[in-house]
């Protein structure tokens, strides 16, 4: 009915019609300024892979000599046909998500990619449809929302290039003109890659740890020579469980607390107390301890907040051992809201009021839990008998990721030092290994490589027992700088013994044939 002016309050705003107001093409530019960190952007794309049922995801840095030219995320998920790809590449495209999907807002592919690259290409195929592709160029999209259709033959060629990952179906996301790649100065590509991949390993290992702990899901990070297709580096991402201690810091933990929340009902949270002074990467290696205390919030098994108190209290050093796991309810609610970048959760005051009433099975309060975590921290701080291991130069390329993680858990790393690389090379028969102190390289004689692979195909991360033992005995030679007569004699001794042992092993292998 028509609106009639008057003094009474209008509970509904009266309208007189409607009109369509399509977004300005400059909306695409706003996607490039969403504040996505590099690691968070890659994680967002891998969420799409998980939603597509992928079991294998490869993040590939493509290198041309000393220059990084592109980045790819390749998966073996169910893929997309033309229609689905158009929806995925549409800015503001409508997409339905299941209750257990990791996707949430429908903007991640575009926003995450265009935050870091000026060209986004997506190529996909399903079991029943051929390869198809679309490309966004930010310069073009900002003018008129025009999206390129990728040449069909190239789509299939790129799919074929990665047939080790993609079989009958899968998707490739390609970033070109990556802005960070353009900032690398001459001679610094190796350092850039090592630091970037280390951060990416940690971020993916933490935020996707529940998926990585499953037997049938894998993420690999590789560096590929774009011309020869040779893998210059290959690292499997291992899950980093932020609650992955061996023994809790206090007996009786973890404990489950029930939190009554207005408008939501009862929410359970699992409260942990870490063992004090733990050297594990899952405790010390995921960021400053003061920032990693607090709530760890999961949505459909994906970590979306790693620490923080969400305004319910301030971070204090004596709460560094306190970490609480919360699984968000599946249903939409007005209490918890996820940030677009999936790096945090906003909460209403109802959550803080609920914490005041939270109880464990014995009636213990949340405040008492914090008090116990604080007591464990303060008691440990008073003790001064703890054995301190010396800081070491960390292991790098050529070391199996699981071994590398254990070494980093057990030994504190020297900051600012290039990692120690292991490489198989052609060397004189009477030399088992030598070292390059300046470049932090352990060279191994590839004549003896077969001894440590038992007929298996050799890979860059092979012979973990040998490399682990050599790392432990040789690391000090890199840390202590110039050689000495004593250390040179030690290495001569180890070389002699290892050459003899390797030859014995080779002879045993020949005799058994």
GROMACS .gro file of N, CA and C in nm, residues 404-464:
model
  183
  404UNK      N    1   6.348  -3.409   0.865
  404UNK     CA    2   6.376  -3.267   0.885
  404UNK      C    3   6.293  -3.212   1.000
  405UNK      N    4   6.164  -3.252   1.005
  405UNK     CA    5   6.076  -3.204   1.111
  405UNK      C    6   6.125  -3.252   1.247
  406UNK      N    7   6.169  -3.381   1.256
  406UNK     CA    8   6.218  -3.434   1.383
  406UNK      C    9   6.343  -3.359   1.428
  407UNK      N   10   6.437  -3.335   1.336
  407UNK     CA   11   6.559  -3.263   1.371
  407UNK      C   12   6.526  -3.122   1.421
  408UNK      N   13   6.428  -3.060   1.358
  408UNK     CA   14   6.392  -2.924   1.401
  408UNK      C   15   6.314  -2.924   1.531
  409UNK      N   16   6.242  -3.034   1.558
  409UNK     CA   17   6.175  -3.047   1.688
  409UNK      C   18   6.278  -3.060   1.800
  410UNK      N   19   6.383  -3.137   1.773
  410UNK     CA   20   6.477  -3.172   1.879
  410UNK      C   21   6.589  -3.071   1.899
  411UNK      N   22   6.621  -2.994   1.795
  411UNK     CA   23   6.737  -2.905   1.802
  411UNK      C   24   6.696  -2.761   1.769
  412UNK      N   25   6.726  -2.666   1.857
  412UNK     CA   26   6.694  -2.526   1.827
  412UNK      C   27   6.777  -2.475   1.710
  413UNK      N   28   6.713  -2.400   1.620
  413UNK     CA   29   6.780  -2.356   1.497
  413UNK      C   30   6.845  -2.219   1.514
  414UNK      N   31   6.963  -2.205   1.454
  414UNK     CA   32   7.028  -2.074   1.445
  414UNK      C   33   6.952  -1.988   1.344
  415UNK      N   34   6.918  -1.869   1.381
  415UNK     CA   35   6.845  -1.779   1.292
  415UNK      C   36   6.939  -1.718   1.189
  416UNK      N   37   6.888  -1.700   1.068
  416UNK     CA   38   6.962  -1.629   0.965
  416UNK      C   39   7.069  -1.711   0.894
  417UNK      N   40   7.073  -1.842   0.918
  417UNK     CA   41   7.173  -1.928   0.854
  417UNK      C   42   7.107  -2.007   0.740
  418UNK      N   43   7.176  -2.016   0.627
  418UNK     CA   44   7.126  -2.100   0.517
  418UNK      C   45   7.130  -2.246   0.559
  419UNK      N   46   7.024  -2.324   0.530
  419UNK     CA   47   7.021  -2.465   0.570
  419UNK      C   48   7.130  -2.546   0.501
  420UNK      N   49   7.156  -2.664   0.558
  420UNK     CA   50   7.257  -2.756   0.504
  420UNK      C   51   7.191  -2.846   0.400
  421UNK      N   52   7.245  -2.845   0.278
  421UNK     CA   53   7.192  -2.924   0.167
  421UNK      C   54   7.273  -3.051   0.149
  422UNK      N   55   7.206  -3.161   0.114
  422UNK     CA   56   7.272  -3.287   0.081
  422UNK      C   57   7.255  -3.314  -0.067
  423UNK      N   58   7.367  -3.345  -0.137
  423UNK     CA   59   7.363  -3.370  -0.282
  423UNK      C   60   7.450  -3.489  -0.317
  424UNK      N   61   7.399  -3.576  -0.407
  424UNK     CA   62   7.479  -3.684  -0.463
  424UNK      C   63   7.553  -3.633  -0.585
  425UNK      N   64   7.685  -3.657  -0.591
  425UNK     CA   65   7.766  -3.609  -0.703
  425UNK      C   66   7.871  -3.714  -0.740
  426UNK      N   67   7.930  -3.698  -0.858
  426UNK     CA   68   8.041  -3.784  -0.900
  426UNK      C   69   8.167  -3.743  -0.825
  427UNK      N   70   8.230  -3.839  -0.758
  427UNK     CA   71   8.347  -3.811  -0.675
  427UNK      C   72   8.445  -3.928  -0.689
  428UNK      N   73   8.572  -3.909  -0.650
  428UNK     CA   74   8.669  -4.019  -0.653
  428UNK      C   75   8.620  -4.137  -0.568
  429UNK      N   76   8.655  -4.258  -0.607
  429UNK     CA   77   8.604  -4.378  -0.542
  429UNK      C   78   8.647  -4.388  -0.396
  430UNK      N   79   8.759  -4.325  -0.357
  430UNK     CA   80   8.806  -4.335  -0.218
  430UNK      C   81   8.750  -4.225  -0.128
  431UNK      N   82   8.652  -4.150  -0.181
  431UNK     CA   83   8.588  -4.043  -0.102
  431UNK      C   84   8.439  -4.075  -0.090
  432UNK      N   85   8.389  -4.083   0.032
  432UNK     CA   86   8.246  -4.107   0.052
  432UNK      C   87   8.168  -3.975   0.054
  433UNK      N   88   8.227  -3.871   0.115
  433UNK     CA   89   8.161  -3.741   0.123
  433UNK      C   90   8.266  -3.632   0.137
  434UNK      N   91   8.228  -3.511   0.105
  434UNK     CA   92   8.304  -3.394   0.147
  434UNK      C   93   8.205  -3.280   0.171
  435UNK      N   94   8.253  -3.169   0.223
  435UNK     CA   95   8.163  -3.060   0.257
  435UNK      C   96   8.212  -2.928   0.197
  436UNK      N   97   8.117  -2.843   0.168
  436UNK     CA   98   8.146  -2.706   0.124
  436UNK      C   99   8.096  -2.614   0.235
  437UNK      N  100   8.189  -2.567   0.318
  437UNK     CA  101   8.151  -2.487   0.434
  437UNK      C  102   8.083  -2.356   0.394
  438UNK      N  103   8.131  -2.296   0.288
  438UNK     CA  104   8.078  -2.164   0.249
  438UNK      C  105   7.934  -2.174   0.201
  439UNK      N  106   7.902  -2.275   0.118
  439UNK     CA  107   7.768  -2.288   0.062
  439UNK      C  108   7.678  -2.383   0.141
  440UNK      N  109   7.730  -2.438   0.252
  440UNK     CA  110   7.652  -2.528   0.338
  440UNK      C  111   7.600  -2.649   0.261
  441UNK      N  112   7.692  -2.721   0.197
  441UNK     CA  113   7.656  -2.839   0.118
  441UNK      C  114   7.737  -2.959   0.165
  442UNK      N  115   7.667  -3.074   0.182
  442UNK     CA  116   7.734  -3.202   0.202
  442UNK      C  117   7.722  -3.278   0.071
  443UNK      N  118   7.835  -3.309   0.009
  443UNK     CA  119   7.836  -3.385  -0.117
  443UNK      C  120   7.858  -3.532  -0.087
  444UNK      N  121   7.775  -3.618  -0.148
  444UNK     CA  122   7.784  -3.762  -0.128
  444UNK      C  123   7.822  -3.827  -0.259
  445UNK      N  124   7.905  -3.929  -0.251
  445UNK     CA  125   7.952  -3.999  -0.371
  445UNK      C  126   7.840  -4.086  -0.427
  446UNK      N  127   7.792  -4.052  -0.547
  446UNK     CA  128   7.676  -4.124  -0.601
  446UNK      C  129   7.710  -4.267  -0.644
  447UNK      N  130   7.839  -4.302  -0.644
  447UNK     CA  131   7.878  -4.440  -0.673
  447UNK      C  132   7.820  -4.535  -0.567
  448UNK      N  133   7.801  -4.481  -0.444
  448UNK     CA  134   7.754  -4.565  -0.333
  448UNK      C  135   7.604  -4.545  -0.305
  449UNK      N  136   7.537  -4.472  -0.389
  449UNK     CA  137   7.396  -4.439  -0.363
  449UNK      C  138   7.308  -4.564  -0.361
  450UNK      N  139   7.334  -4.659  -0.450
  450UNK     CA  140   7.251  -4.779  -0.461
  450UNK      C  141   7.249  -4.858  -0.331
  451UNK      N  142   7.356  -4.848  -0.252
  451UNK     CA  143   7.364  -4.922  -0.127
  451UNK      C  144   7.251  -4.883  -0.032
  452UNK      N  145   7.207  -4.759  -0.041
  452UNK     CA  146   7.111  -4.706   0.056
  452UNK      C  147   6.967  -4.702   0.003
  453UNK      N  148   6.947  -4.754  -0.117
  453UNK     CA  149   6.813  -4.751  -0.175
  453UNK      C  150   6.755  -4.889  -0.202
  454UNK      N  151   6.836  -4.995  -0.183
  454UNK     CA  152   6.789  -5.134  -0.192
  454UNK      C  153   6.706  -5.160  -0.317
  455UNK      N  154   6.753  -5.109  -0.429
  455UNK     CA  155   6.684  -5.133  -0.555
  455UNK      C  156   6.568  -5.039  -0.581
  456UNK      N  157   6.532  -4.956  -0.481
  456UNK     CA  158   6.423  -4.860  -0.502
  456UNK      C  159   6.471  -4.744  -0.587
  457UNK      N  160   6.375  -4.675  -0.648
  457UNK     CA  161   6.408  -4.558  -0.729
  457UNK      C  162   6.463  -4.448  -0.638
  458UNK      N  163   6.580  -4.396  -0.673
  458UNK     CA  164   6.642  -4.291  -0.591
  458UNK      C  165   6.567  -4.160  -0.609
  459UNK      N  166   6.554  -4.085  -0.500
  459UNK     CA  167   6.492  -3.953  -0.505
  459UNK      C  168   6.579  -3.854  -0.431
  460UNK      N  169   6.544  -3.727  -0.440
  460UNK     CA  170   6.629  -3.625  -0.379
  460UNK      C  171   6.633  -3.636  -0.227
  461UNK      N  172   6.530  -3.697  -0.167
  461UNK     CA  173   6.525  -3.709  -0.021
  461UNK      C  174   6.554  -3.851   0.027
  462UNK      N  175   6.630  -3.928  -0.052
  462UNK     CA  176   6.655  -4.068  -0.017
  462UNK      C  177   6.758  -4.080   0.095
  463UNK      N  178   6.785  -4.206   0.133
  463UNK     CA  179   6.887  -4.240   0.234
  463UNK      C  180   6.874  -4.159   0.363
  464UNK      N  181   6.754  -4.156   0.426
  464UNK     CA  182   6.736  -4.072   0.545
  464UNK      C  183   6.824  -4.112   0.664
   0.00000   0.00000   0.00000
